[in-house]
mmCIF file of C-alpha atoms in Angstrom:
data_model
loop_
_atom_site.group_PDB
_atom_site.id
_atom_site.type_symbol
_atom_site.label_atom_id
_atom_site.label_comp_id
_atom_site.label_asym_id
_atom_site.label_seq_id
_atom_site.Cartn_x
_atom_site.Cartn_y
_atom_site.Cartn_z
ATOM 1 C CA MET A 22 39.668 -68.932 -59.666
ATOM 2 C CA ASP A 23 36.336 -67.407 -60.690
ATOM 3 C CA GLN A 24 37.629 -66.848 -64.243
ATOM 4 C CA TYR A 25 38.829 -70.456 -64.410
ATOM 5 C CA SER A 26 35.401 -71.670 -63.299
ATOM 6 C CA ARG A 27 33.649 -69.538 -65.934
ATOM 7 C CA ASN A 28 35.985 -70.846 -68.639
ATOM 8 C CA ALA A 29 35.363 -74.439 -67.572
ATOM 9 C CA VAL A 30 31.601 -73.916 -67.749
ATOM 10 C CA GLN A 31 31.862 -72.229 -71.145
ATOM 11 C CA THR A 32 33.989 -75.081 -72.495
ATOM 12 C CA GLY A 33 31.503 -77.612 -71.110
ATOM 13 C CA VAL A 34 28.598 -75.806 -72.755
ATOM 14 C CA GLU A 35 30.360 -75.519 -76.099
ATOM 15 C CA SER A 36 31.147 -79.228 -76.236
ATOM 16 C CA ALA A 37 27.884 -80.522 -74.743
ATOM 17 C CA SER A 38 25.187 -82.377 -76.629
ATOM 18 C CA PRO A 39 21.671 -80.909 -76.566
ATOM 19 C CA HIS A 40 20.722 -83.597 -74.047
ATOM 20 C CA ARG A 41 23.632 -82.654 -71.792
ATOM 21 C CA LEU A 42 22.760 -78.949 -72.050
ATOM 22 C CA ILE A 43 19.313 -79.656 -70.619
ATOM 23 C CA GLN A 44 20.925 -81.669 -67.820
ATOM 24 C CA MET A 45 23.249 -78.745 -67.099
ATOM 25 C CA LEU A 46 20.315 -76.329 -66.955
ATOM 26 C CA MET A 47 18.469 -78.574 -64.528
ATOM 27 C CA GLU A 48 21.589 -78.959 -62.380
ATOM 28 C CA GLY A 49 22.018 -75.194 -62.421
ATOM 29 C CA ALA A 50 18.415 -74.573 -61.351
ATOM 30 C CA LEU A 51 18.733 -77.094 -58.524
ATOM 31 C CA GLY A 52 21.925 -75.385 -57.377
ATOM 32 C CA LYS A 53 20.286 -71.946 -57.451
ATOM 33 C CA ILE A 54 17.314 -73.212 -55.439
ATOM 34 C CA ALA A 55 19.636 -74.780 -52.855
ATOM 35 C CA ALA A 56 21.608 -71.532 -52.614
ATOM 36 C CA ALA A 57 18.358 -69.574 -52.243
ATOM 37 C CA LYS A 58 17.325 -71.863 -49.395
ATOM 38 C CA GLY A 59 20.637 -71.327 -47.618
ATOM 39 C CA ASN A 60 20.370 -67.576 -48.035
ATOM 40 C CA MET A 61 16.751 -67.663 -46.861
ATOM 41 C CA GLU A 62 17.751 -69.550 -43.725
ATOM 42 C CA ARG A 63 20.544 -67.022 -43.040
ATOM 43 C CA GLY A 64 18.255 -64.052 -43.644
ATOM 44 C CA ASN A 65 20.251 -62.813 -46.631
ATOM 45 C CA ILE A 66 17.311 -61.347 -48.533
ATOM 46 C CA GLN A 67 19.206 -59.870 -51.497
ATOM 47 C CA ALA A 68 21.155 -63.053 -52.246
ATOM 48 C CA LYS A 69 17.985 -65.143 -51.804
ATOM 49 C CA GLY A 70 16.195 -62.996 -54.364
ATOM 50 C CA ASP A 71 19.116 -63.171 -56.780
ATOM 51 C CA GLN A 72 19.251 -66.972 -56.576
ATOM 52 C CA ILE A 73 15.494 -67.375 -56.983
ATOM 53 C CA GLY A 74 15.567 -64.983 -59.939
ATOM 54 C CA SER A 75 18.316 -67.051 -61.551
ATOM 55 C CA ALA A 76 16.376 -70.288 -60.960
ATOM 56 C CA ILE A 77 13.300 -68.746 -62.583
ATOM 57 C CA SER A 78 15.398 -67.647 -65.561
ATOM 58 C CA ILE A 79 16.743 -71.179 -65.961
ATOM 59 C CA LEU A 80 13.221 -72.630 -65.784
ATOM 60 C CA ASP A 81 12.197 -70.116 -68.431
ATOM 61 C CA GLY A 82 15.080 -71.369 -70.598
ATOM 62 C CA LEU A 83 13.962 -74.956 -70.099
ATOM 63 C CA LYS A 84 10.436 -73.938 -71.006
ATOM 64 C CA SER A 85 11.570 -72.197 -74.196
ATOM 65 C CA SER A 86 13.581 -75.262 -75.239
ATOM 66 C CA LEU A 87 10.456 -77.426 -75.442
ATOM 67 C CA ASP A 88 9.372 -78.464 -78.933
ATOM 68 C CA LYS A 89 5.600 -78.701 -78.580
ATOM 69 C CA GLU A 90 5.201 -79.814 -82.173
ATOM 70 C CA LYS A 91 7.369 -82.901 -81.686
ATOM 71 C CA GLY A 92 6.784 -83.306 -77.955
ATOM 72 C CA GLY A 93 3.020 -82.982 -78.041
ATOM 73 C CA GLU A 94 1.277 -83.616 -74.743
ATOM 74 C CA ILE A 95 4.508 -84.367 -72.870
ATOM 75 C CA ALA A 96 6.001 -81.015 -73.883
ATOM 76 C CA GLN A 97 2.785 -79.219 -72.897
ATOM 77 C CA ASN A 98 2.746 -80.965 -69.514
ATOM 78 C CA LEU A 99 6.379 -80.008 -68.928
ATOM 79 C CA GLU A 100 5.649 -76.405 -69.844
ATOM 80 C CA ASP A 101 2.740 -76.352 -67.393
ATOM 81 C CA LEU A 102 4.986 -77.833 -64.704
ATOM 82 C CA TYR A 103 7.740 -75.269 -65.345
ATOM 83 C CA VAL A 104 5.166 -72.446 -65.103
ATOM 84 C CA TYR A 105 3.906 -73.936 -61.830
ATOM 85 C CA MET A 106 7.461 -74.141 -60.454
ATOM 86 C CA GLU A 107 8.164 -70.514 -61.442
ATOM 87 C CA ARG A 108 4.993 -69.408 -59.647
ATOM 88 C CA ARG A 109 5.922 -71.429 -56.555
ATOM 89 C CA LEU A 110 9.409 -69.919 -56.492
ATOM 90 C CA ILE A 111 7.874 -66.449 -56.474
ATOM 91 C CA GLU A 112 5.647 -67.537 -53.576
ATOM 92 C CA ALA A 113 8.643 -68.975 -51.713
ATOM 93 C CA HIS A 114 10.460 -65.686 -52.125
ATOM 94 C CA SER A 115 7.577 -63.518 -50.969
ATOM 95 C CA HIS A 116 6.694 -65.760 -47.986
ATOM 96 C CA ASN A 117 10.245 -66.842 -47.044
ATOM 97 C CA ASP A 118 9.059 -70.446 -47.226
ATOM 98 C CA THR A 119 11.775 -73.082 -47.474
ATOM 99 C CA ALA A 120 9.160 -75.849 -47.785
ATOM 100 C CA ILE A 121 8.124 -74.417 -51.150
ATOM 101 C CA LEU A 122 11.761 -74.416 -52.276
ATOM 102 C CA ASP A 123 11.947 -78.080 -51.257
ATOM 103 C CA GLU A 124 8.772 -78.814 -53.222
ATOM 104 C CA VAL A 125 10.157 -77.216 -56.384
ATOM 105 C CA SER A 126 13.502 -78.985 -55.947
ATOM 106 C CA ASP A 127 11.740 -82.330 -55.573
ATOM 107 C CA LEU A 128 9.688 -81.752 -58.728
ATOM 108 C CA LEU A 129 12.708 -80.659 -60.734
ATOM 109 C CA ARG A 130 14.785 -83.556 -59.413
ATOM 110 C CA GLN A 131 12.121 -86.011 -60.609
ATOM 111 C CA ILE A 132 12.153 -84.478 -64.079
ATOM 112 C CA LYS A 133 15.948 -84.554 -64.112
ATOM 113 C CA GLU A 134 16.048 -88.211 -63.064
ATOM 114 C CA ALA A 135 13.742 -89.086 -65.956
ATOM 115 C CA TRP A 136 15.857 -86.981 -68.322
ATOM 116 C CA ASP A 137 19.039 -88.659 -67.055
ATOM 117 C CA ALA A 138 17.468 -92.097 -67.616
ATOM 118 C CA ILE A 139 16.628 -91.165 -71.193
ATOM 119 C CA GLY A 140 20.261 -90.233 -71.733
ATOM 120 C CA ASP A 141 21.497 -93.457 -70.157
ATOM 121 C CA HIS A 142 19.112 -95.460 -72.330
ATOM 122 C CA ALA A 143 20.130 -93.611 -75.509
ATOM 123 C CA ALA A 144 23.834 -94.048 -74.744
ATOM 124 C CA ALA A 145 23.364 -97.763 -74.058
ATOM 125 C CA SER A 146 21.530 -98.310 -77.324
ATOM 126 C CA GLU A 147 24.177 -96.566 -79.466
ATOM 127 C CA PRO A 148 26.606 -98.904 -81.229
ATOM 128 C CA ALA A 149 30.202 -98.804 -80.038
ATOM 129 C CA ALA A 150 32.606 -96.894 -82.255
#
């Protein structure tokens, strides 16, 4: 089952548009943060750390995907926000603070909602084939 799941993800990544890839990264980070919260609440320190580390890696990937030349101030603001979220995740890990995980999830969810709306708008404005 695990192999099937990995293959499905790989196929999804290979066929995804750049816009969809960013959505997938954001969904992945949100999932990792939720898993970290569950592990934190259960006292599973190792799994909590692994999930937070994965979320930070995903945020780093989102940060590296920014085109500051084309994105200008918006890209810079997003980079600053991703850096802030990474720092907060480290704090959540070291203080076992689920409220910080909720804060980061809320911030990332807001960015994702805006990103999703951009995709919906772009899809609606494309002519039908």
